[in-house]
Coordinates of C-alpha atoms in Angstrom, one line a residue:
M1303 CA 116.9 121.6 114.1
C1304 CA 113.7 121.8 112.1
I1305 CA 111.8 118.6 111.4
R1306 CA 109.3 119.0 108.5
D1307 CA 107.5 115.7 108.6
R1308 CA 106.8 115.3 112.3
L1309 CA 103.9 116.7 114.3
L1310 CA 105.0 118.8 117.2
T1311 CA 103.2 119.0 120.4
H1312 CA 104.7 122.4 121.1
T1313 CA 105.9 125.3 119.0
V1314 CA 109.4 124.8 120.4
E1315 CA 110.7 121.6 121.9
L1316 CA 114.0 121.2 123.8
N1317 CA 115.6 117.9 124.6
A1318 CA 118.7 118.2 126.8
L1319 CA 121.0 115.5 128.1
T1320 CA 124.6 115.0 129.2
E1321 CA 127.1 112.9 127.3
D1322 CA 130.4 111.8 128.7
G1323 CA 133.1 113.5 126.8
A1324 CA 136.9 113.6 127.0
R1325 CA 136.7 116.5 129.4
G1326 CA 133.8 115.0 131.4
P1327 CA 130.1 115.4 131.1
E1328 CA 128.9 117.7 128.4
L1329 CA 125.4 119.2 128.0
V1330 CA 123.8 118.5 124.6
A1331 CA 120.6 120.3 123.7
T1332 CA 118.4 119.6 120.7
W1333 CA 115.9 122.3 119.7
T1334 CA 113.0 121.4 117.5
F1335 CA 110.5 124.0 116.3
A1336 CA 107.6 124.6 114.1
E1337 CA 109.1 126.1 111.0
R1338 CA 105.9 127.7 109.8
L1339 CA 105.6 129.7 113.1
L1340 CA 109.2 130.5 113.9
D1341 CA 112.3 131.1 111.8
E1342 CA 115.7 129.6 112.7
E1343 CA 117.1 133.0 113.8
R1344 CA 114.4 133.4 116.5
V1345 CA 115.0 129.9 117.9
R1346 CA 118.8 130.5 117.9
E1347 CA 118.3 133.7 119.9
L1348 CA 116.1 131.7 122.4
A1349 CA 118.8 129.0 122.6
E1350 CA 121.6 131.5 123.2
G1351 CA 119.6 133.2 125.9
W1352 CA 118.9 129.8 127.5
F1353 CA 122.7 128.9 127.5
R1354 CA 123.6 132.4 128.9
A1355 CA 121.1 131.8 131.8
L1356 CA 122.6 128.3 132.4
R1357 CA 126.2 129.7 132.4
A1358 CA 125.1 132.4 134.9
L1359 CA 123.4 129.8 137.1
A1360 CA 126.5 127.6 137.1
A1361 CA 128.7 130.6 137.9
H1362 CA 126.5 131.5 140.8
A1363 CA 126.5 127.9 142.1
E1364 CA 130.3 127.9 142.2
R1365 CA 130.4 130.9 144.5
P1366 CA 131.2 130.0 148.2
D1367 CA 128.2 132.0 149.5
A1368 CA 125.7 130.4 147.1
G1369 CA 123.6 127.5 148.0
G1370 CA 121.2 126.6 150.7
L1371 CA 118.4 124.1 150.8
T1372 CA 114.9 124.6 149.3
P1373 CA 111.8 122.6 150.1
S1374 CA 112.4 120.6 146.9
D1375 CA 115.8 119.4 148.4
V1376 CA 114.0 118.0 151.5
P1377 CA 110.6 116.9 150.0
L1378 CA 109.8 114.3 152.7
A1379 CA 109.8 117.0 155.4
A1380 CA 107.0 119.0 153.7
L1381 CA 108.3 122.3 154.8
T1382 CA 107.6 125.8 153.4
Q1383 CA 110.6 127.9 152.5
P1384 CA 110.1 130.2 155.6
E1385 CA 110.0 127.1 157.8
L1386 CA 113.1 125.6 156.2
D1387 CA 114.9 129.0 156.6
G1388 CA 114.1 128.9 160.3
V1389 CA 115.6 125.3 160.6
L1390 CA 118.7 126.3 158.7
A1391 CA 119.2 129.4 160.9
A1392 CA 119.2 127.1 163.9
Y1393 CA 121.3 124.4 162.2
P1394 CA 123.4 126.0 159.5
D1395 CA 125.4 122.8 158.7
T1396 CA 122.2 120.9 157.7
A1397 CA 122.7 118.0 155.3
D1398 CA 119.1 116.7 155.4
V1399 CA 115.7 117.3 157.0
L1400 CA 113.4 114.4 157.5
P1401 CA 109.9 113.8 159.0
L1402 CA 109.8 112.0 162.3
A1403 CA 109.0 108.3 162.4
P1404 CA 105.9 107.5 164.5
L1405 CA 108.0 106.3 167.5
Q1406 CA 110.1 109.5 167.3
S1407 CA 106.9 111.6 167.3
G1408 CA 105.8 109.8 170.5
L1409 CA 109.1 110.2 172.2
L1410 CA 109.2 113.9 171.3
F1411 CA 105.6 114.4 172.6
H1412 CA 106.4 112.8 175.9
G1413 CA 109.7 114.7 176.2
L1414 CA 107.9 118.0 175.6
F1415 CA 104.7 117.2 177.6
D1416 CA 106.4 117.6 181.0
E1417 CA 110.0 118.9 180.6
Q1418 CA 110.5 118.7 184.4
A1419 CA 109.7 115.0 184.5
R1420 CA 112.3 112.3 184.5
D1421 CA 113.2 111.1 181.0
V1422 CA 112.3 107.4 181.1
Y1423 CA 113.7 106.9 177.6
T1424 CA 117.3 107.8 178.5
V1425 CA 119.4 104.7 179.0
Q1426 CA 122.8 104.9 180.6
M1427 CA 125.4 102.1 180.5
V1428 CA 128.5 101.5 182.6
L1429 CA 131.2 99.5 181.1
D1430 CA 134.2 98.0 183.0
F1431 CA 137.4 97.5 181.1
D1432 CA 140.3 95.2 182.0
G1433 CA 143.7 96.6 181.4
A1434 CA 144.8 100.0 180.1
L1435 CA 142.2 102.2 178.5
D1436 CA 143.2 103.8 175.1
A1437 CA 141.1 106.9 175.5
P1438 CA 142.1 108.5 172.1
A1439 CA 141.2 105.2 170.3
M1440 CA 137.8 105.2 172.1
R1441 CA 137.2 108.8 171.2
A1442 CA 138.1 108.2 167.5
A1443 CA 135.8 105.1 167.4
G1444 CA 132.9 107.2 168.8
Q1445 CA 133.6 110.0 166.3
A1446 CA 133.7 107.4 163.5
L1447 CA 130.3 106.2 164.5
L1448 CA 128.9 109.7 164.3
D1449 CA 130.6 110.3 160.9
R1450 CA 129.3 107.0 159.5
H1451 CA 125.7 107.0 160.8
A1452 CA 123.7 110.1 160.1
N1453 CA 120.8 109.1 162.3
L1454 CA 123.1 109.4 165.3
R1455 CA 123.6 113.1 164.5
A1456 CA 119.9 113.8 164.4
A1457 CA 118.4 116.8 166.2
F1458 CA 114.7 117.5 166.5
R1459 CA 113.0 120.7 165.8
H1460 CA 109.4 121.6 166.4
E1461 CA 109.3 125.4 167.1
G1462 CA 107.6 127.4 164.4
L1463 CA 106.8 124.3 162.3
A1464 CA 103.5 122.7 161.3
H1465 CA 105.1 119.3 162.0
P1466 CA 108.2 118.5 163.9
V1467 CA 111.2 117.3 161.9
Q1468 CA 114.6 115.7 162.4
V1469 CA 117.6 117.7 161.2
I1470 CA 120.7 115.9 160.1
P1471 CA 123.8 118.0 160.4
A1472 CA 126.6 117.3 157.9
G1473 CA 128.9 116.7 160.8
V1474 CA 128.9 116.7 164.6
E1475 CA 131.9 116.7 166.9
L1476 CA 131.6 113.9 169.5
P1477 CA 130.9 115.3 173.0
W1478 CA 133.8 113.9 175.0
R1479 CA 134.9 114.4 178.6
E1480 CA 137.6 112.6 180.4
A1481 CA 137.9 112.4 184.2
D1482 CA 140.7 110.5 185.8
L1483 CA 139.5 109.0 189.1
T1484 CA 142.4 106.8 189.9
E1485 CA 143.6 109.1 192.7
M1486 CA 140.3 109.1 194.4
G1487 CA 139.3 106.8 197.2
E1488 CA 137.1 103.7 196.5
A1489 CA 134.0 105.3 198.1
E1490 CA 134.4 108.5 196.0
R1491 CA 134.9 106.5 192.8
A1492 CA 131.8 104.5 193.5
A1493 CA 129.8 107.7 194.1
E1494 CA 131.0 109.2 190.8

């Protein structure tokens, strides 16, 4: 498209947007150019090359081996590509990488300061149930919590990084172990 009566800020201008069509979103591109500097054929060649590149990029993105995160995908973490590659090698199913909150930084520091010391931040609870226990339902509820709340799936990574980060996997299987102690004596059960 050539506009004769408008001042252009660039020799060639491209405005692209998507419009909802009958077959879904459709890319619409409007090319504006300085007619005195370029002829329509040159701009058409440029546009065709641009669309070829977009089609190639879309075809690549559809491949199952394509993808991976880049620093622009996780801007809050402020990682370089080599740092992010290291995180992704350790956690291949990563959905997000975030910086640590101040409290998380403190907890990580104390956890790493003396790894042999007792972890004073670990809290254990014992629950007593009346009646029959539906272990499959409890396991499903625990898994649903992990599936629903990404922060419960967080892992922390600091090795090889300028600043530690929390890595959020796309999914985590609930660690689950069942032990039936009904056949044990009362003293043994209390010890367990």
